[in-house]
Amino acid sequence: MDSAQNLIATAYSVEDNFFIDLAPLDGNCVHPQTAGPTLFLPELPESGGREEGWRIKGFGKYIAVRHSIVLGGWGPGSRKWMAAWWMQIWDWQHSTASKSVLHGILSSETSSADDPSDFCFLENNRLFVVTENLELFSIEDMSQLLACFLLPISTTTIEIIYNPRPRTQAQGTTWISDPKDQLLSIVAWNPNVFFIVPTRIFFDLDFLEGRAVIPWQYWGPLNSRVFHHHWRCETATIGNRVFQGFPAIDMNMPADDVPDGTEYKLHMMDFSPLAVKRCQGVGQVVEEPSTIVLEGQFITTSLPYVGVTLERKFLYRE
């Protein structure tokens, strides 16, 4: 759903055909900005009864669908699984046919087709795809990879947390963070790790000096923070802030032993350069590097932020 454009997109399949219906949120008539009420997928690869995964996301005039199929194990006794994925993108205001296609094959520690890759729109001209690494495309020319940012570890079980939408303050005024200060977070499992990256590095590519593939050591340590991630932690990223909810219990407690009504502690990290510069007694400015160990590697990052942990505790549904 996109309330700013009064749009709801509903994806469904009929036998081997896949469709996306577009309608206004406030009624059942045809949306006035659409090229047509239904978007069509040109070809739907046959799953052969294998597990499938689907993700649909939109931003502005674009809607994208990622389809993945589990192909099977990598080899006898291997924990690795292979998954093929395809991505279609529509300019829904001008055409009901997909304008571009991406595809690839990934390995994963899980047999789920939903896990191996994720994507998001960065404003209205960039598409960000996470597979084994971070890949950046121009939506207007998807045939050309703008840049590939290498990650320090192998991780393909991921989820992108990114919220670029405008927010409304109590006074009723609408504001949106400067895109250069907004954050994109990546939660990965096996190993469990949490990347926080400012989106500004994906808009100003001059620092790449013509490189198409950028090693982690060239871009990551100064432009990110990387933390261990616990499966019990609830995470949200909005603008230039990251919010984490931690149960106020022993994090290693077995799930069956966790009492009903467990309270949560809320921790916030503000990565706005202005917040770091003008922090006046609220929270703690963290500018020193932090290091974690993953797969035998020491990963050090140093993006400055202001950290605040609220004294109040919250119930899960609050």
PDB file of C-alpha atoms in Angstrom:
ATOM      1  CA  MET A   1       0.000   0.000   0.000  1.00  0.00           C
ATOM      2  CA  ASP A   2       1.136   3.544  -0.784  1.00  0.00           C
ATOM      3  CA  SER A   3      -1.075   6.048   1.019  1.00  0.00           C
ATOM      4  CA  ALA A   4       0.776   9.007  -0.524  1.00  0.00           C
ATOM      5  CA  GLN A   5      -0.445   7.900  -3.963  1.00  0.00           C
ATOM      6  CA  ASN A   6      -3.753   6.423  -2.770  1.00  0.00           C
ATOM      7  CA  LEU A   7      -2.614   3.070  -4.188  1.00  0.00           C
ATOM      8  CA  ILE A   8      -3.013  -0.563  -3.194  1.00  0.00           C
ATOM      9  CA  ALA A   9      -1.329  -3.324  -5.212  1.00  0.00           C
ATOM     10  CA  THR A  10      -2.595  -6.900  -4.846  1.00  0.00           C
ATOM     11  CA  ALA A  11      -0.485  -9.745  -6.244  1.00  0.00           C
ATOM     12  CA  TYR A  12      -1.958 -13.156  -7.039  1.00  0.00           C
ATOM     13  CA  SER A  13      -1.579 -16.120  -9.392  1.00  0.00           C
ATOM     14  CA  VAL A  14      -4.086 -18.102 -11.433  1.00  0.00           C
ATOM     15  CA  GLU A  15      -2.666 -21.463 -12.486  1.00  0.00           C
ATOM     16  CA  ASP A  16       0.663 -20.518 -14.142  1.00  0.00           C
ATOM     17  CA  ASN A  17      -0.176 -16.830 -14.637  1.00  0.00           C
ATOM     18  CA  PHE A  18       0.796 -14.028 -12.253  1.00  0.00           C
ATOM     19  CA  PHE A  19      -0.991 -10.672 -11.948  1.00  0.00           C
ATOM     20  CA  ILE A  20      -0.865  -7.463  -9.894  1.00  0.00           C
ATOM     21  CA  ASP A  21      -4.137  -5.549  -9.557  1.00  0.00           C
ATOM     22  CA  LEU A  22      -3.893  -1.801  -8.922  1.00  0.00           C
ATOM     23  CA  ALA A  23      -6.680   0.138  -7.241  1.00  0.00           C
ATOM     24  CA  PRO A  24      -7.187   3.285  -5.157  1.00  0.00           C
ATOM     25  CA  LEU A  25      -7.280   2.847  -1.401  1.00  0.00           C
ATOM     26  CA  ASP A  26     -10.479   4.873  -1.107  1.00  0.00           C
ATOM     27  CA  GLY A  27     -12.638   2.874  -3.548  1.00  0.00           C
ATOM     28  CA  ASN A  28     -13.045   0.052  -6.049  1.00  0.00           C
ATOM     29  CA  CYS A  29     -12.732   2.066  -9.240  1.00  0.00           C
ATOM     30  CA  VAL A  30      -9.656   2.251 -11.499  1.00  0.00           C
ATOM     31  CA  HIS A  31      -6.754   4.305 -10.147  1.00  0.00           C
ATOM     32  CA  PRO A  32      -6.536   7.461 -12.308  1.00  0.00           C
ATOM     33  CA  GLN A  33      -2.732   7.314 -12.684  1.00  0.00           C
ATOM     34  CA  THR A  34      -2.383   3.700 -13.795  1.00  0.00           C
ATOM     35  CA  ALA A  35      -1.654   2.628 -17.362  1.00  0.00           C
ATOM     36  CA  GLY A  36      -4.161  -0.158 -16.708  1.00  0.00           C
ATOM     37  CA  PRO A  37      -5.847  -1.900 -13.777  1.00  0.00           C
ATOM     38  CA  THR A  38      -3.641  -5.024 -13.978  1.00  0.00           C
ATOM     39  CA  LEU A  39       0.101  -5.604 -14.400  1.00  0.00           C
ATOM     40  CA  PHE A  40       1.156  -8.778 -16.184  1.00  0.00           C
ATOM     41  CA  LEU A  41       4.201 -10.959 -15.637  1.00  0.00           C
ATOM     42  CA  PRO A  42       5.571 -11.834 -19.101  1.00  0.00           C
ATOM     43  CA  GLU A  43       6.743 -15.330 -18.141  1.00  0.00           C
ATOM     44  CA  LEU A  44       6.393 -17.345 -14.966  1.00  0.00           C
ATOM     45  CA  PRO A  45       9.155 -19.959 -14.609  1.00  0.00           C
ATOM     46  CA  GLU A  46       7.779 -23.390 -13.784  1.00  0.00           C
ATOM     47  CA  SER A  47       8.428 -24.401 -10.191  1.00  0.00           C
ATOM     48  CA  GLY A  48       7.963 -28.118 -10.778  1.00  0.00           C
ATOM     49  CA  GLY A  49       6.356 -28.422  -7.353  1.00  0.00           C
ATOM     50  CA  ARG A  50       9.397 -26.932  -5.607  1.00  0.00           C
ATOM     51  CA  GLU A  51       9.111 -24.290  -2.893  1.00  0.00           C
ATOM     52  CA  GLU A  52       8.616 -20.767  -4.202  1.00  0.00           C
ATOM     53  CA  GLY A  53       9.100 -17.343  -2.623  1.00  0.00           C
ATOM     54  CA  TRP A  54       7.632 -13.976  -3.611  1.00  0.00           C
ATOM     55  CA  ARG A  55       8.315 -10.394  -2.553  1.00  0.00           C
ATOM     56  CA  ILE A  56       6.599  -7.286  -3.897  1.00  0.00           C
ATOM     57  CA  LYS A  57       7.702  -3.711  -3.187  1.00  0.00           C
ATOM     58  CA  GLY A  58       7.002  -0.306  -4.661  1.00  0.00           C
ATOM     59  CA  PHE A  59       8.251   3.255  -4.632  1.00  0.00           C
ATOM     60  CA  GLY A  60       6.808   6.161  -6.596  1.00  0.00           C
ATOM     61  CA  LYS A  61       5.915   5.019 -10.105  1.00  0.00           C
ATOM     62  CA  TYR A  62       7.740   1.673  -9.809  1.00  0.00           C
ATOM     63  CA  ILE A  63       6.607  -1.733  -8.575  1.00  0.00           C
ATOM     64  CA  ALA A  64       8.955  -4.723  -8.412  1.00  0.00           C
ATOM     65  CA  VAL A  65       8.399  -8.421  -7.794  1.00  0.00           C
ATOM     66  CA  ARG A  66      11.081 -10.934  -6.874  1.00  0.00           C
ATOM     67  CA  HIS A  67      10.328 -14.605  -7.506  1.00  0.00           C
ATOM     68  CA  SER A  68      12.590 -17.397  -6.270  1.00  0.00           C
ATOM     69  CA  ILE A  69      12.540 -21.194  -6.504  1.00  0.00           C
ATOM     70  CA  VAL A  70      14.491 -23.680  -4.379  1.00  0.00           C
ATOM     71  CA  LEU A  71      16.425 -25.921  -6.756  1.00  0.00           C
ATOM     72  CA  GLY A  72      17.698 -28.412  -4.170  1.00  0.00           C
ATOM     73  CA  GLY A  73      20.777 -29.247  -2.145  1.00  0.00           C
ATOM     74  CA  TRP A  74      24.250 -28.353  -3.363  1.00  0.00           C
ATOM     75  CA  GLY A  75      25.603 -31.865  -2.902  1.00  0.00           C
ATOM     76  CA  PRO A  76      25.264 -35.070  -0.855  1.00  0.00           C
ATOM     77  CA  GLY A  77      25.312 -34.237   2.852  1.00  0.00           C
ATOM     78  CA  SER A  78      25.695 -30.504   2.181  1.00  0.00           C
ATOM     79  CA  ARG A  79      23.798 -27.919   4.229  1.00  0.00           C
ATOM     80  CA  LYS A  80      23.863 -25.538   1.276  1.00  0.00           C
ATOM     81  CA  TRP A  81      20.775 -25.040  -0.855  1.00  0.00           C
ATOM     82  CA  MET A  82      20.556 -23.538  -4.324  1.00  0.00           C
ATOM     83  CA  ALA A  83      17.834 -21.060  -5.263  1.00  0.00           C
ATOM     84  CA  ALA A  84      17.155 -19.366  -8.593  1.00  0.00           C
ATOM     85  CA  TRP A  85      15.611 -15.886  -8.522  1.00  0.00           C
ATOM     86  CA  TRP A  86      14.078 -13.450 -10.995  1.00  0.00           C
ATOM     87  CA  MET A  87      13.004  -9.843 -10.592  1.00  0.00           C
ATOM     88  CA  GLN A  88      10.525  -7.881 -12.713  1.00  0.00           C
ATOM     89  CA  ILE A  89      10.021  -4.097 -12.553  1.00  0.00           C
ATOM     90  CA  TRP A  90       7.034  -2.127 -13.825  1.00  0.00           C
ATOM     91  CA  ASP A  91       6.541   1.591 -14.413  1.00  0.00           C
ATOM     92  CA  TRP A  92       2.895   1.189 -13.458  1.00  0.00           C
ATOM     93  CA  GLN A  93       1.916   4.709 -14.510  1.00  0.00           C
ATOM     94  CA  HIS A  94       3.018   4.176 -18.120  1.00  0.00           C
ATOM     95  CA  SER A  95       2.856   0.449 -18.941  1.00  0.00           C
ATOM     96  CA  THR A  96       1.249  -2.784 -17.772  1.00  0.00           C
ATOM     97  CA  ALA A  97       4.239  -4.793 -19.048  1.00  0.00           C
ATOM     98  CA  SER A  98       7.487  -5.260 -17.147  1.00  0.00           C
ATOM     99  CA  LYS A  99      10.280  -2.978 -18.322  1.00  0.00           C
ATOM    100  CA  SER A 100      13.260  -4.934 -17.021  1.00  0.00           C
ATOM    101  CA  VAL A 101      14.379  -8.270 -15.626  1.00  0.00           C
ATOM    102  CA  LEU A 102      17.172  -9.339 -13.269  1.00  0.00           C
ATOM    103  CA  HIS A 103      18.021 -12.928 -12.400  1.00  0.00           C
ATOM    104  CA  GLY A 104      20.604 -15.069 -10.655  1.00  0.00           C
ATOM    105  CA  ILE A 105      21.345 -18.219  -8.655  1.00  0.00           C
ATOM    106  CA  LEU A 106      22.258 -18.173  -4.963  1.00  0.00           C
ATOM    107  CA  SER A 107      23.336 -20.634  -2.313  1.00  0.00           C
ATOM    108  CA  SER A 108      21.889 -20.498   1.194  1.00  0.00           C
ATOM    109  CA  GLU A 109      22.071 -22.290   4.541  1.00  0.00           C
ATOM    110  CA  THR A 110      18.280 -22.639   4.450  1.00  0.00           C
ATOM    111  CA  SER A 111      15.863 -24.465   2.199  1.00  0.00           C
ATOM    112  CA  SER A 112      13.412 -21.537   2.227  1.00  0.00           C
ATOM    113  CA  ALA A 113      12.875 -19.679  -1.048  1.00  0.00           C
ATOM    114  CA  ASP A 114      12.064 -16.457   0.818  1.00  0.00           C
ATOM    115  CA  ASP A 115      15.491 -15.962   2.352  1.00  0.00           C
ATOM    116  CA  PRO A 116      18.327 -15.876  -0.200  1.00  0.00           C
ATOM    117  CA  SER A 117      17.993 -12.287  -1.463  1.00  0.00           C
ATOM    118  CA  ASP A 118      16.194  -9.009  -0.884  1.00  0.00           C
ATOM    119  CA  PHE A 119      15.856  -5.634  -2.589  1.00  0.00           C
ATOM    120  CA  CYS A 120      14.575  -2.110  -2.110  1.00  0.00           C
ATOM    121  CA  PHE A 121      14.175   1.137  -4.028  1.00  0.00           C
ATOM    122  CA  LEU A 122      16.495   4.006  -3.115  1.00  0.00           C
ATOM    123  CA  GLU A 123      14.396   7.033  -3.992  1.00  0.00           C
ATOM    124  CA  ASN A 124      13.058   6.968  -7.566  1.00  0.00           C
ATOM    125  CA  ASN A 125      16.184   6.201  -9.581  1.00  0.00           C
ATOM    126  CA  ARG A 126      18.139   3.464  -7.796  1.00  0.00           C
ATOM    127  CA  LEU A 127      17.458  -0.210  -7.152  1.00  0.00           C
ATOM    128  CA  PHE A 128      19.430  -1.864  -4.360  1.00  0.00           C
ATOM    129  CA  VAL A 129      19.747  -5.670  -4.466  1.00  0.00           C
ATOM    130  CA  VAL A 130      21.390  -7.823  -1.793  1.00  0.00           C
ATOM    131  CA  THR A 131      22.581 -11.251  -2.909  1.00  0.00           C
ATOM    132  CA  GLU A 132      26.054 -12.402  -1.884  1.00  0.00           C
ATOM    133  CA  ASN A 133      26.991  -8.708  -1.977  1.00  0.00           C
ATOM    134  CA  LEU A 134      25.335  -5.300  -2.344  1.00  0.00           C
ATOM    135  CA  GLU A 135      24.472  -4.465  -5.952  1.00  0.00           C
ATOM    136  CA  LEU A 136      23.307  -1.051  -7.160  1.00  0.00           C
ATOM    137  CA  PHE A 137      21.393  -0.463 -10.402  1.00  0.00           C
ATOM    138  CA  SER A 138      19.946   2.536 -12.204  1.00  0.00           C
ATOM    139  CA  ILE A 139      16.253   1.845 -12.755  1.00  0.00           C
ATOM    140  CA  GLU A 140      16.367   3.620 -16.115  1.00  0.00           C
ATOM    141  CA  ASP A 141      19.075   1.233 -17.390  1.00  0.00           C
ATOM    142  CA  MET A 142      18.961  -2.055 -15.518  1.00  0.00           C
ATOM    143  CA  SER A 143      21.346  -3.674 -17.997  1.00  0.00           C
ATOM    144  CA  GLN A 144      24.270  -1.847 -16.388  1.00  0.00           C
ATOM    145  CA  LEU A 145      25.444  -2.520 -12.847  1.00  0.00           C
ATOM    146  CA  LEU A 146      26.411   0.824 -11.282  1.00  0.00           C
ATOM    147  CA  ALA A 147      28.453  -0.697  -8.465  1.00  0.00           C
ATOM    148  CA  CYS A 148      28.943  -3.864  -6.441  1.00  0.00           C
ATOM    149  CA  PHE A 149      29.864  -3.338  -2.783  1.00  0.00           C
ATOM    150  CA  LEU A 150      31.526  -6.449  -1.364  1.00  0.00           C
ATOM    151  CA  LEU A 151      30.590  -7.686   2.110  1.00  0.00           C
ATOM    152  CA  PRO A 152      33.214  -8.921   4.603  1.00  0.00           C
ATOM    153  CA  ILE A 153      31.481 -12.281   5.135  1.00  0.00           C
ATOM    154  CA  SER A 154      29.421 -14.758   3.176  1.00  0.00           C
ATOM    155  CA  THR A 155      25.739 -14.278   3.984  1.00  0.00           C
ATOM    156  CA  THR A 156      22.726 -14.941   1.795  1.00  0.00           C
ATOM    157  CA  THR A 157      19.949 -15.266   4.361  1.00  0.00           C
ATOM    158  CA  ILE A 158      19.022 -11.613   4.651  1.00  0.00           C
ATOM    159  CA  GLU A 159      16.370  -8.956   5.135  1.00  0.00           C
ATOM    160  CA  ILE A 160      16.613  -5.265   4.222  1.00  0.00           C
ATOM    161  CA  ILE A 161      15.111  -2.781   6.690  1.00  0.00           C
ATOM    162  CA  TYR A 162      14.589   0.564   4.974  1.00  0.00           C
ATOM    163  CA  ASN A 163      11.849   3.139   5.473  1.00  0.00           C
ATOM    164  CA  PRO A 164      12.178   6.221   3.250  1.00  0.00           C
ATOM    165  CA  ARG A 165       8.580   7.335   3.671  1.00  0.00           C
ATOM    166  CA  PRO A 166       7.699  10.816   4.969  1.00  0.00           C
ATOM    167  CA  ARG A 167       6.613  11.025   8.599  1.00  0.00           C
ATOM    168  CA  THR A 168       4.091  13.399  10.166  1.00  0.00           C
ATOM    169  CA  GLN A 169       5.048  15.326  13.298  1.00  0.00           C
ATOM    170  CA  ALA A 170       2.603  16.141  16.086  1.00  0.00           C
ATOM    171  CA  GLN A 171       2.065  19.640  14.674  1.00  0.00           C
ATOM    172  CA  GLY A 172       0.755  18.093  11.462  1.00  0.00           C
ATOM    173  CA  THR A 173       3.674  19.131   9.271  1.00  0.00           C
ATOM    174  CA  THR A 174       5.177  16.549   6.950  1.00  0.00           C
ATOM    175  CA  TRP A 175       8.921  16.075   6.819  1.00  0.00           C
ATOM    176  CA  ILE A 176      11.361  13.661   5.246  1.00  0.00           C
ATOM    177  CA  SER A 177      14.994  13.070   6.127  1.00  0.00           C
ATOM    178  CA  ASP A 178      17.652  14.230   3.717  1.00  0.00           C
ATOM    179  CA  PRO A 179      18.279  11.152   1.521  1.00  0.00           C
ATOM    180  CA  LYS A 180      21.991  11.614   2.202  1.00  0.00           C
ATOM    181  CA  ASP A 181      21.380  11.034   5.923  1.00  0.00           C
ATOM    182  CA  GLN A 182      18.927   8.137   5.699  1.00  0.00           C
ATOM    183  CA  LEU A 183      19.937   4.654   6.757  1.00  0.00           C
ATOM    184  CA  LEU A 184      19.572   1.232   5.256  1.00  0.00           C
ATOM    185  CA  SER A 185      19.889  -1.778   7.547  1.00  0.00           C
ATOM    186  CA  ILE A 186      20.565  -5.384   6.615  1.00  0.00           C
ATOM    187  CA  VAL A 187      19.787  -8.216   9.023  1.00  0.00           C
ATOM    188  CA  ALA A 188      21.529 -11.481   8.161  1.00  0.00           C
ATOM    189  CA  TRP A 189      21.400 -14.943   9.679  1.00  0.00           C
ATOM    190  CA  ASN A 190      24.006 -17.722   9.604  1.00  0.00           C
ATOM    191  CA  PRO A 191      25.946 -15.876  10.909  1.00  0.00           C
ATOM    192  CA  ASN A 192      23.629 -13.503  12.771  1.00  0.00           C
ATOM    193  CA  VAL A 193      24.810  -9.986  11.995  1.00  0.00           C
ATOM    194  CA  PHE A 194      23.322  -6.513  11.590  1.00  0.00           C
ATOM    195  CA  PHE A 195      24.711  -3.968   9.083  1.00  0.00           C
ATOM    196  CA  ILE A 196      23.827  -0.250   9.278  1.00  0.00           C
ATOM    197  CA  VAL A 197      24.763   1.780   6.184  1.00  0.00           C
ATOM    198  CA  PRO A 198      23.954   5.418   5.246  1.00  0.00           C
ATOM    199  CA  THR A 199      22.362   5.589   1.801  1.00  0.00           C
ATOM    200  CA  ARG A 200      24.469   8.606   0.807  1.00  0.00           C
ATOM    201  CA  ILE A 201      27.262   6.331  -0.428  1.00  0.00           C
ATOM    202  CA  PHE A 202      24.848   4.898  -3.013  1.00  0.00           C
ATOM    203  CA  PHE A 203      24.000   8.325  -4.473  1.00  0.00           C
ATOM    204  CA  ASP A 204      27.442   9.939  -4.689  1.00  0.00           C
ATOM    205  CA  LEU A 205      29.591   7.436  -6.557  1.00  0.00           C
ATOM    206  CA  ASP A 206      32.492   9.805  -7.287  1.00  0.00           C
ATOM    207  CA  PHE A 207      34.560   8.228  -4.507  1.00  0.00           C
ATOM    208  CA  LEU A 208      34.590   4.961  -6.452  1.00  0.00           C
ATOM    209  CA  GLU A 209      37.026   6.476  -8.963  1.00  0.00           C
ATOM    210  CA  GLY A 210      35.676   4.346 -11.783  1.00  0.00           C
ATOM    211  CA  ARG A 211      35.638   1.058  -9.850  1.00  0.00           C
ATOM    212  CA  ALA A 212      32.704  -1.261 -10.538  1.00  0.00           C
ATOM    213  CA  VAL A 213      33.551  -3.651  -7.678  1.00  0.00           C
ATOM    214  CA  ILE A 214      34.408  -2.074  -4.321  1.00  0.00           C
ATOM    215  CA  PRO A 215      36.143  -4.196  -1.646  1.00  0.00           C
ATOM    216  CA  TRP A 216      34.795  -4.009   1.903  1.00  0.00           C
ATOM    217  CA  GLN A 217      37.952  -2.390   3.257  1.00  0.00           C
ATOM    218  CA  TYR A 218      37.551   0.450   0.763  1.00  0.00           C
ATOM    219  CA  TRP A 219      33.982   1.409   1.653  1.00  0.00           C
ATOM    220  CA  GLY A 220      32.796  -0.424   4.795  1.00  0.00           C
ATOM    221  CA  PRO A 221      34.835   0.442   7.905  1.00  0.00           C
ATOM    222  CA  LEU A 222      34.252   4.217   7.739  1.00  0.00           C
ATOM    223  CA  ASN A 223      30.723   4.116   6.280  1.00  0.00           C
ATOM    224  CA  SER A 224      28.928   1.557   8.435  1.00  0.00           C
ATOM    225  CA  ARG A 225      28.392  -0.077  11.796  1.00  0.00           C
ATOM    226  CA  VAL A 226      28.221  -3.853  12.135  1.00  0.00           C
ATOM    227  CA  PHE A 227      26.862  -5.584  15.243  1.00  0.00           C
ATOM    228  CA  HIS A 228      26.035  -9.108  16.308  1.00  0.00           C
ATOM    229  CA  HIS A 229      22.284  -9.691  15.978  1.00  0.00           C
ATOM    230  CA  HIS A 230      20.127 -11.788  18.301  1.00  0.00           C
ATOM    231  CA  TRP A 231      17.005 -13.443  16.948  1.00  0.00           C
ATOM    232  CA  ARG A 232      14.992 -12.115  19.904  1.00  0.00           C
ATOM    233  CA  CYS A 233      15.792  -8.510  19.002  1.00  0.00           C
ATOM    234  CA  GLU A 234      13.101  -6.521  17.150  1.00  0.00           C
ATOM    235  CA  THR A 235      14.612  -3.918  14.804  1.00  0.00           C
ATOM    236  CA  ALA A 236      13.286  -0.905  12.881  1.00  0.00           C
ATOM    237  CA  THR A 237      15.059   1.701  10.748  1.00  0.00           C
ATOM    238  CA  ILE A 238      13.396   5.066  10.110  1.00  0.00           C
ATOM    239  CA  GLY A 239      15.212   7.950   8.456  1.00  0.00           C
ATOM    240  CA  ASN A 240      18.579   8.283  10.185  1.00  0.00           C
ATOM    241  CA  ARG A 241      17.622   6.334  13.316  1.00  0.00           C
ATOM    242  CA  VAL A 242      17.737   2.670  14.250  1.00  0.00           C
ATOM    243  CA  PHE A 243      15.474   1.280  16.987  1.00  0.00           C
ATOM    244  CA  GLN A 244      16.093  -2.044  18.721  1.00  0.00           C
ATOM    245  CA  GLY A 245      13.817  -3.769  21.215  1.00  0.00           C
ATOM    246  CA  PHE A 246      15.531  -6.270  23.544  1.00  0.00           C
ATOM    247  CA  PRO A 247      13.703  -8.568  25.981  1.00  0.00           C
ATOM    248  CA  ALA A 248      14.577  -7.642  29.570  1.00  0.00           C
ATOM    249  CA  ILE A 249      15.624 -11.241  30.265  1.00  0.00           C
ATOM    250  CA  ASP A 250      18.627 -13.475  29.808  1.00  0.00           C
ATOM    251  CA  MET A 251      18.927 -13.552  25.995  1.00  0.00           C
ATOM    252  CA  ASN A 252      20.141 -17.165  26.149  1.00  0.00           C
ATOM    253  CA  MET A 253      17.058 -18.375  28.016  1.00  0.00           C
ATOM    254  CA  PRO A 254      15.278 -21.236  26.171  1.00  0.00           C
ATOM    255  CA  ALA A 255      12.121 -20.113  24.383  1.00  0.00           C
ATOM    256  CA  ASP A 256       9.910 -22.409  26.488  1.00  0.00           C
ATOM    257  CA  ASP A 257      11.187 -20.759  29.689  1.00  0.00           C
ATOM    258  CA  VAL A 258      10.399 -17.170  28.671  1.00  0.00           C
ATOM    259  CA  PRO A 259       7.560 -15.955  30.934  1.00  0.00           C
ATOM    260  CA  ASP A 260       4.371 -14.421  29.569  1.00  0.00           C
ATOM    261  CA  GLY A 261       4.298 -10.641  29.757  1.00  0.00           C
ATOM    262  CA  THR A 262       8.049 -10.266  29.221  1.00  0.00           C
ATOM    263  CA  GLU A 263       9.028  -6.604  29.021  1.00  0.00           C
ATOM    264  CA  TYR A 264      11.302  -5.053  26.394  1.00  0.00           C
ATOM    265  CA  LYS A 265      14.019  -2.424  26.617  1.00  0.00           C
ATOM    266  CA  LEU A 266      14.245   0.098  23.773  1.00  0.00           C
ATOM    267  CA  HIS A 267      17.601   1.251  22.420  1.00  0.00           C
ATOM    268  CA  MET A 268      17.906   3.983  19.783  1.00  0.00           C
ATOM    269  CA  MET A 269      20.897   4.958  17.634  1.00  0.00           C
ATOM    270  CA  ASP A 270      20.829   8.301  15.794  1.00  0.00           C
ATOM    271  CA  PHE A 271      23.352   8.476  12.949  1.00  0.00           C
ATOM    272  CA  SER A 272      22.545  12.038  11.862  1.00  0.00           C
ATOM    273  CA  PRO A 273      25.809  14.035  11.613  1.00  0.00           C
ATOM    274  CA  LEU A 274      23.981  16.948  13.248  1.00  0.00           C
ATOM    275  CA  ALA A 275      22.933  14.801  16.225  1.00  0.00           C
ATOM    276  CA  VAL A 276      26.517  13.619  16.710  1.00  0.00           C
ATOM    277  CA  LYS A 277      27.820  17.185  16.508  1.00  0.00           C
ATOM    278  CA  ARG A 278      25.239  18.795  18.813  1.00  0.00           C
ATOM    279  CA  CYS A 279      24.500  16.050  21.333  1.00  0.00           C
ATOM    280  CA  GLN A 280      23.887  17.874  24.627  1.00  0.00           C
ATOM    281  CA  GLY A 281      23.473  15.438  27.490  1.00  0.00           C
ATOM    282  CA  VAL A 282      20.877  13.202  25.806  1.00  0.00           C
ATOM    283  CA  GLY A 283      22.456   9.872  25.018  1.00  0.00           C
ATOM    284  CA  GLN A 284      26.081   8.996  24.441  1.00  0.00           C
ATOM    285  CA  VAL A 285      28.134   9.945  21.394  1.00  0.00           C
ATOM    286  CA  VAL A 286      29.940   6.878  20.041  1.00  0.00           C
ATOM    287  CA  GLU A 287      32.813   7.762  17.735  1.00  0.00           C
ATOM    288  CA  GLU A 288      35.368   5.102  18.644  1.00  0.00           C
ATOM    289  CA  PRO A 289      35.565   2.020  16.385  1.00  0.00           C
ATOM    290  CA  SER A 290      33.819  -1.203  17.387  1.00  0.00           C
ATOM    291  CA  THR A 291      34.972  -4.713  16.449  1.00  0.00           C
ATOM    292  CA  ILE A 292      33.141  -8.019  16.172  1.00  0.00           C
ATOM    293  CA  VAL A 293      34.484 -11.440  15.194  1.00  0.00           C
ATOM    294  CA  LEU A 294      32.677 -13.329  12.427  1.00  0.00           C
ATOM    295  CA  GLU A 295      33.871 -16.479  10.697  1.00  0.00           C
ATOM    296  CA  GLY A 296      37.323 -15.919  12.191  1.00  0.00           C
ATOM    297  CA  GLN A 297      37.529 -12.362  10.857  1.00  0.00           C
ATOM    298  CA  PHE A 298      37.836  -9.180  12.906  1.00  0.00           C
ATOM    299  CA  ILE A 299      35.362  -6.665  11.444  1.00  0.00           C
ATOM    300  CA  THR A 300      35.931  -3.094  12.625  1.00  0.00           C
ATOM    301  CA  THR A 301      33.530  -0.234  11.805  1.00  0.00           C
ATOM    302  CA  SER A 302      33.369   3.357  13.014  1.00  0.00           C
ATOM    303  CA  LEU A 303      30.353   5.300  11.673  1.00  0.00           C
ATOM    304  CA  PRO A 304      29.568   7.826  14.483  1.00  0.00           C
ATOM    305  CA  TYR A 305      26.189   7.805  16.225  1.00  0.00           C
ATOM    306  CA  VAL A 306      24.355   8.870  19.374  1.00  0.00           C
ATOM    307  CA  GLY A 307      23.070   5.951  21.470  1.00  0.00           C
ATOM    308  CA  VAL A 308      20.114   6.238  23.864  1.00  0.00           C
ATOM    309  CA  THR A 309      18.549   3.485  26.006  1.00  0.00           C
ATOM    310  CA  LEU A 310      15.171   4.369  27.509  1.00  0.00           C
ATOM    311  CA  GLU A 311      14.647   3.683  31.200  1.00  0.00           C
ATOM    312  CA  ARG A 312      11.011   2.740  30.604  1.00  0.00           C
ATOM    313  CA  LYS A 313      10.223  -0.852  29.637  1.00  0.00           C
ATOM    314  CA  PHE A 314       7.521  -1.934  27.194  1.00  0.00           C
ATOM    315  CA  LEU A 315       5.268  -4.925  26.706  1.00  0.00           C
ATOM    316  CA  TYR A 316       5.524  -6.772  23.390  1.00  0.00           C
ATOM    317  CA  ARG A 317       2.322  -5.293  21.901  1.00  0.00           C
ATOM    318  CA  GLU A 318       2.982  -1.684  22.952  1.00  0.00           C
TER     319      GLU A 318
END
